[in-house]
């Protein structure tokens, strides 16, 4: 088996590349190179990374079905876990940088700022997916129930895009690009369902 079709090689490639942005952020923080507002930089970077990995998880099924790239399926869990990893980093940066570790001020902020509420809901929806990502949990829940639960991915991606859109003030280019990507990936799934019923 060549390394191109070796799933262990794919996993290692993904492990290293998924971790690289975090390593660069930590390294730049250590060098004091995160710009004038490091908290804002890290919050934004981790937020975008969480959303990118969410979109990548949604990309796996269409790529498998359209191009027969079935090897991607084995990597989907790790891609999803990276979305969760950057989501946790995003939340921690918010709690440390924005809330100054005052955890009791978080519920107040959720009620005051709607974009925080949307982000928080999206993040909380990620928790059951991460918690049920092990083989043992898939076995315990059964494939059908597990797949149903993991459709929450759609809501998380939509929530992430709405959260992003609510933050930007004038230039909506990036949230719009994510909205188009998520829209196309969900439209693909809808089209497959409609074809199945018809
Ligand atoms: C845990 C709950 C969450 C909180 C408290 C939160 C909070 C924040 C805050 C304070 C910002 C920066 C706003 C600014 O700079 O004005 C932000 C930006 C962002 N967040 Fe979240 N967020 C949460 C969850 C999420 C999730 C789950 C995603 C993605 C799936 C996400 C994606 C983003 C994106 C894409 C940005 C904008 C980055 C940019 O401006 O370039 N957030 N979030």
Short mmCIF file of C-alpha atoms and ligand atoms in Angstrom, two decimals:
data_model
loop_
_atom_site.label_atom_id
_atom_site.label_comp_id
_atom_site.label_asym_id
_atom_site.label_seq_id
_atom_site.Cartn_x
_atom_site.Cartn_y
_atom_site.Cartn_z
CA UNK A 1 0.00 0.00 0.00
CA UNK A 2 1.50 3.37 -0.96
CA UNK A 3 1.42 6.26 1.52
CA UNK A 4 -1.15 8.02 -0.73
CA UNK A 5 -3.81 5.40 0.10
CA UNK A 6 -2.61 4.76 3.65
CA UNK A 7 -5.20 5.97 6.16
CA UNK A 8 -2.58 6.23 8.92
CA UNK A 9 -0.65 8.64 6.70
CA UNK A 10 -3.84 10.70 6.08
CA UNK A 11 -4.47 10.81 9.83
CA UNK A 12 -0.95 11.95 10.62
CA UNK A 13 -1.11 14.58 7.88
CA UNK A 14 -4.42 15.87 9.27
CA UNK A 15 -3.21 15.73 12.88
CA UNK A 16 -0.15 17.85 12.08
CA UNK A 17 -1.92 20.31 9.77
CA UNK A 18 -4.91 20.76 12.07
CA UNK A 19 -2.60 21.57 14.95
CA UNK A 20 -0.31 23.94 13.00
CA UNK A 21 -2.55 27.06 13.33
CA UNK A 22 -2.64 26.57 17.13
CA UNK A 23 1.14 26.14 17.21
CA UNK A 24 1.61 29.33 15.17
CA UNK A 25 -0.75 31.26 17.46
CA UNK A 26 1.11 30.07 20.60
CA UNK A 27 4.48 30.78 18.95
CA UNK A 28 3.44 34.29 17.86
CA UNK A 29 2.05 34.95 21.34
CA UNK A 30 5.41 33.91 22.81
CA UNK A 31 7.22 36.24 20.36
CA UNK A 32 4.76 39.05 21.16
CA UNK A 33 3.75 39.17 17.48
CA UNK A 34 -0.04 38.98 17.80
CA UNK A 35 -0.54 42.65 16.98
CA UNK A 36 -1.93 45.54 19.00
CA UNK A 37 -4.88 43.54 20.32
CA UNK A 38 -3.79 39.92 20.93
CA UNK A 39 -7.10 38.88 22.56
CA UNK A 40 -9.08 40.07 19.54
CA UNK A 41 -6.63 38.34 17.21
CA UNK A 42 -6.82 34.99 19.02
CA UNK A 43 -10.62 35.20 19.45
CA UNK A 44 -11.08 35.85 15.75
CA UNK A 45 -8.53 33.29 14.60
CA UNK A 46 -9.94 30.48 16.75
CA UNK A 47 -13.53 31.40 15.74
CA UNK A 48 -12.68 31.23 12.05
CA UNK A 49 -10.76 27.97 12.55
CA UNK A 50 -13.74 26.38 14.36
CA UNK A 51 -15.98 27.39 11.46
CA UNK A 52 -13.53 26.19 8.80
CA UNK A 53 -13.30 22.73 10.41
CA UNK A 54 -17.12 22.65 10.72
CA UNK A 55 -17.41 23.33 6.98
CA UNK A 56 -14.77 20.66 6.27
CA UNK A 57 -16.79 18.03 8.18
CA UNK A 58 -19.78 18.90 6.00
CA UNK A 59 -17.62 18.53 2.89
CA UNK A 60 -16.73 14.87 3.55
CA UNK A 61 -20.04 13.29 2.44
CA UNK A 62 -20.37 15.19 -0.88
CA UNK A 63 -16.72 14.46 -1.76
CA UNK A 64 -17.25 10.75 -1.01
CA UNK A 65 -20.48 10.53 -2.99
CA UNK A 66 -19.41 12.67 -5.96
CA UNK A 67 -15.79 11.53 -6.36
CA UNK A 68 -15.74 8.19 -4.51
CA UNK A 69 -13.19 9.50 -2.00
CA UNK A 70 -14.33 7.05 0.67
CA UNK A 71 -11.01 7.25 2.51
CA UNK A 72 -12.16 10.67 3.80
CA UNK A 73 -14.76 9.02 6.05
CA UNK A 74 -12.06 7.68 8.38
CA UNK A 75 -10.79 11.23 8.89
CA UNK A 76 -14.15 12.94 9.52
CA UNK A 77 -14.10 12.35 13.27
CA UNK A 78 -10.70 14.04 13.62
CA UNK A 79 -11.83 16.98 11.47
CA UNK A 80 -14.89 17.37 13.73
CA UNK A 81 -12.76 17.12 16.85
CA UNK A 82 -10.56 19.91 15.51
CA UNK A 83 -13.70 22.06 15.10
CA UNK A 84 -14.46 21.35 18.77
CA UNK A 85 -10.84 21.95 19.81
CA UNK A 86 -10.81 25.42 18.19
CA UNK A 87 -14.33 26.05 19.58
CA UNK A 88 -13.02 25.36 23.11
CA UNK A 89 -9.97 27.58 22.47
CA UNK A 90 -12.35 30.31 21.20
CA UNK A 91 -14.55 30.03 24.29
CA UNK A 92 -11.55 30.07 26.65
CA UNK A 93 -10.09 33.13 24.91
CA UNK A 94 -13.46 34.86 25.30
CA UNK A 95 -13.70 33.91 29.00
CA UNK A 96 -10.10 34.96 29.71
CA UNK A 97 -9.86 38.02 27.46
CA UNK A 98 -13.39 39.41 27.24
CA UNK A 99 -14.76 38.30 30.63
CA UNK A 100 -11.51 38.44 32.60
CA UNK A 101 -12.34 34.95 34.04
CA UNK A 102 -15.53 36.36 35.63
CA UNK A 103 -17.63 33.30 34.77
CA UNK A 104 -20.70 34.72 36.48
CA UNK A 105 -20.75 37.60 33.98
CA UNK A 106 -21.16 35.17 31.03
CA UNK A 107 -24.95 34.57 31.35
CA UNK A 108 -25.46 38.33 31.56
CA UNK A 109 -23.39 38.85 28.42
CA UNK A 110 -25.32 36.09 26.62
CA UNK A 111 -28.56 37.95 27.37
CA UNK A 112 -27.11 41.35 26.45
CA UNK A 113 -25.33 40.53 23.19
CA UNK A 114 -27.32 38.35 20.76
CA UNK A 115 -24.20 37.32 18.78
CA UNK A 116 -22.74 35.83 21.97
CA UNK A 117 -25.99 33.91 22.53
CA UNK A 118 -25.86 32.47 18.99
CA UNK A 119 -22.17 31.53 19.41
CA UNK A 120 -22.88 29.93 22.77
CA UNK A 121 -25.78 27.84 21.40
CA UNK A 122 -23.59 26.67 18.50
CA UNK A 123 -20.82 25.75 20.89
CA UNK A 124 -23.14 23.91 23.30
CA UNK A 125 -24.47 21.88 20.35
CA UNK A 126 -20.89 20.80 19.63
CA UNK A 127 -20.53 19.21 23.08
CA UNK A 128 -22.79 16.14 22.56
CA UNK A 129 -21.14 15.53 19.20
CA UNK A 130 -17.65 15.53 20.71
CA UNK A 131 -18.88 13.41 23.64
CA UNK A 132 -20.32 10.77 21.29
CA UNK A 133 -17.38 10.69 18.90
CA UNK A 134 -15.81 7.49 20.26
CA UNK A 135 -16.31 4.04 18.69
CA UNK A 136 -17.80 2.84 21.98
CA UNK A 137 -20.48 5.56 21.87
CA UNK A 138 -21.32 4.85 18.22
CA UNK A 139 -21.79 1.20 19.17
CA UNK A 140 -23.83 2.03 22.25
CA UNK A 141 -26.14 4.47 20.42
CA UNK A 142 -26.48 2.47 17.21
CA UNK A 143 -25.63 3.93 13.80
CA UNK A 144 -29.11 5.35 13.11
CA UNK A 145 -29.46 7.34 16.37
CA UNK A 146 -25.82 8.42 16.15
CA UNK A 147 -26.36 9.74 12.61
CA UNK A 148 -29.53 11.56 13.68
CA UNK A 149 -27.70 13.25 16.58
CA UNK A 150 -24.80 14.19 14.34
CA UNK A 151 -27.14 16.11 12.05
CA UNK A 152 -26.66 18.84 14.68
CA UNK A 153 -23.58 19.63 12.59
CA UNK A 154 -25.91 21.47 10.18
CA UNK A 155 -27.29 23.70 12.96
CA UNK A 156 -23.80 24.37 14.35
CA UNK A 157 -22.51 25.45 10.93
CA UNK A 158 -25.56 27.69 10.35
CA UNK A 159 -25.17 29.12 13.89
CA UNK A 160 -21.47 29.79 13.28
CA UNK A 161 -22.24 31.69 10.07
CA UNK A 162 -25.05 33.73 11.70
CA UNK A 163 -22.77 34.50 14.68
CA UNK A 164 -20.05 35.69 12.26
CA UNK A 165 -22.52 37.78 10.23
CA UNK A 166 -23.79 39.46 13.42
CA UNK A 167 -20.24 40.50 14.35
CA UNK A 168 -19.13 42.16 11.13
CA UNK A 169 -20.13 45.77 10.81
CA UNK A 170 -19.79 46.67 7.13
CA UNK A 171 -17.82 44.25 4.96
CA UNK A 172 -19.79 41.01 4.88
CA UNK A 173 -17.50 39.29 2.33
CA UNK A 174 -16.19 36.55 4.66
CA UNK A 175 -19.43 35.63 6.43
CA UNK A 176 -21.10 35.65 3.00
CA UNK A 177 -18.44 33.28 1.62
CA UNK A 178 -19.05 30.91 4.57
CA UNK A 179 -22.83 31.26 4.10
CA UNK A 180 -22.52 30.26 0.44
CA UNK A 181 -20.28 27.28 1.31
CA UNK A 182 -22.64 26.04 4.07
CA UNK A 183 -25.69 26.76 1.87
CA UNK A 184 -24.29 24.67 -1.01
CA UNK A 185 -23.32 21.79 1.30
CA UNK A 186 -26.79 21.71 2.87
CA UNK A 187 -28.50 22.10 -0.53
CA UNK A 188 -26.56 19.04 -1.72
CA UNK A 189 -27.97 16.99 1.18
CA UNK A 190 -31.49 18.27 0.52
CA UNK A 191 -31.20 17.36 -3.17
CA UNK A 192 -30.06 13.82 -2.25
CA UNK A 193 -33.07 13.41 0.10
CA UNK A 194 -35.51 14.72 -2.52
CA UNK A 195 -34.09 12.30 -5.12
CA UNK A 196 -34.45 9.42 -2.66
CA UNK A 197 -38.15 10.23 -2.04
CA UNK A 198 -38.97 10.90 -5.73
C1 LIG B 1 -18.68 29.47 22.91
C2 LIG B 1 -19.47 30.45 22.55
C3 LIG B 1 -18.92 31.59 21.74
C4 LIG B 1 -18.58 32.83 22.17
C5 LIG B 1 -18.73 33.37 23.57
C6 LIG B 1 -18.05 33.55 21.04
C7 LIG B 1 -17.58 34.84 21.10
C8 LIG B 1 -16.98 35.52 20.07
C9 LIG B 1 -16.40 36.83 20.15
C10 LIG B 1 -16.36 37.71 21.42
C11 LIG B 1 -15.91 37.14 18.95
C12 LIG B 1 -15.15 38.41 18.55
C13 LIG B 1 -16.06 39.50 18.17
C14 LIG B 1 -15.33 40.75 17.75
O1 LIG B 1 -14.14 40.70 17.48
O2 LIG B 1 -15.98 41.78 17.70
C15 LIG B 1 -16.20 36.01 18.07
C16 LIG B 1 -15.87 35.95 16.75
C17 LIG B 1 -16.12 34.87 15.93
N1 LIG B 1 -16.63 33.66 16.31
FE1 LIG B 1 -17.35 33.20 18.11
N2 LIG B 1 -18.08 32.74 19.94
C18 LIG B 1 -18.60 31.52 20.30
C19 LIG B 1 -18.79 30.42 19.52
C20 LIG B 1 -18.43 30.32 18.20
C21 LIG B 1 -18.57 29.14 17.38
C22 LIG B 1 -19.17 27.81 17.87
C23 LIG B 1 -18.10 29.47 16.15
C24 LIG B 1 -17.99 28.63 14.91
C25 LIG B 1 -18.57 27.48 14.68
C26 LIG B 1 -17.64 30.84 16.19
C27 LIG B 1 -17.11 31.54 15.14
C28 LIG B 1 -16.68 32.85 15.21
C29 LIG B 1 -16.20 33.58 14.06
C30 LIG B 1 -16.10 33.05 12.62
C31 LIG B 1 -15.85 34.85 14.52
C32 LIG B 1 -15.38 36.04 13.71
C33 LIG B 1 -13.94 36.01 13.38
C34 LIG B 1 -13.53 37.28 12.66
O3 LIG B 1 -14.00 38.37 12.99
O4 LIG B 1 -12.69 37.15 11.76
N3 LIG B 1 -17.86 31.33 17.46
N4 LIG B 1 -16.83 35.05 18.78
#
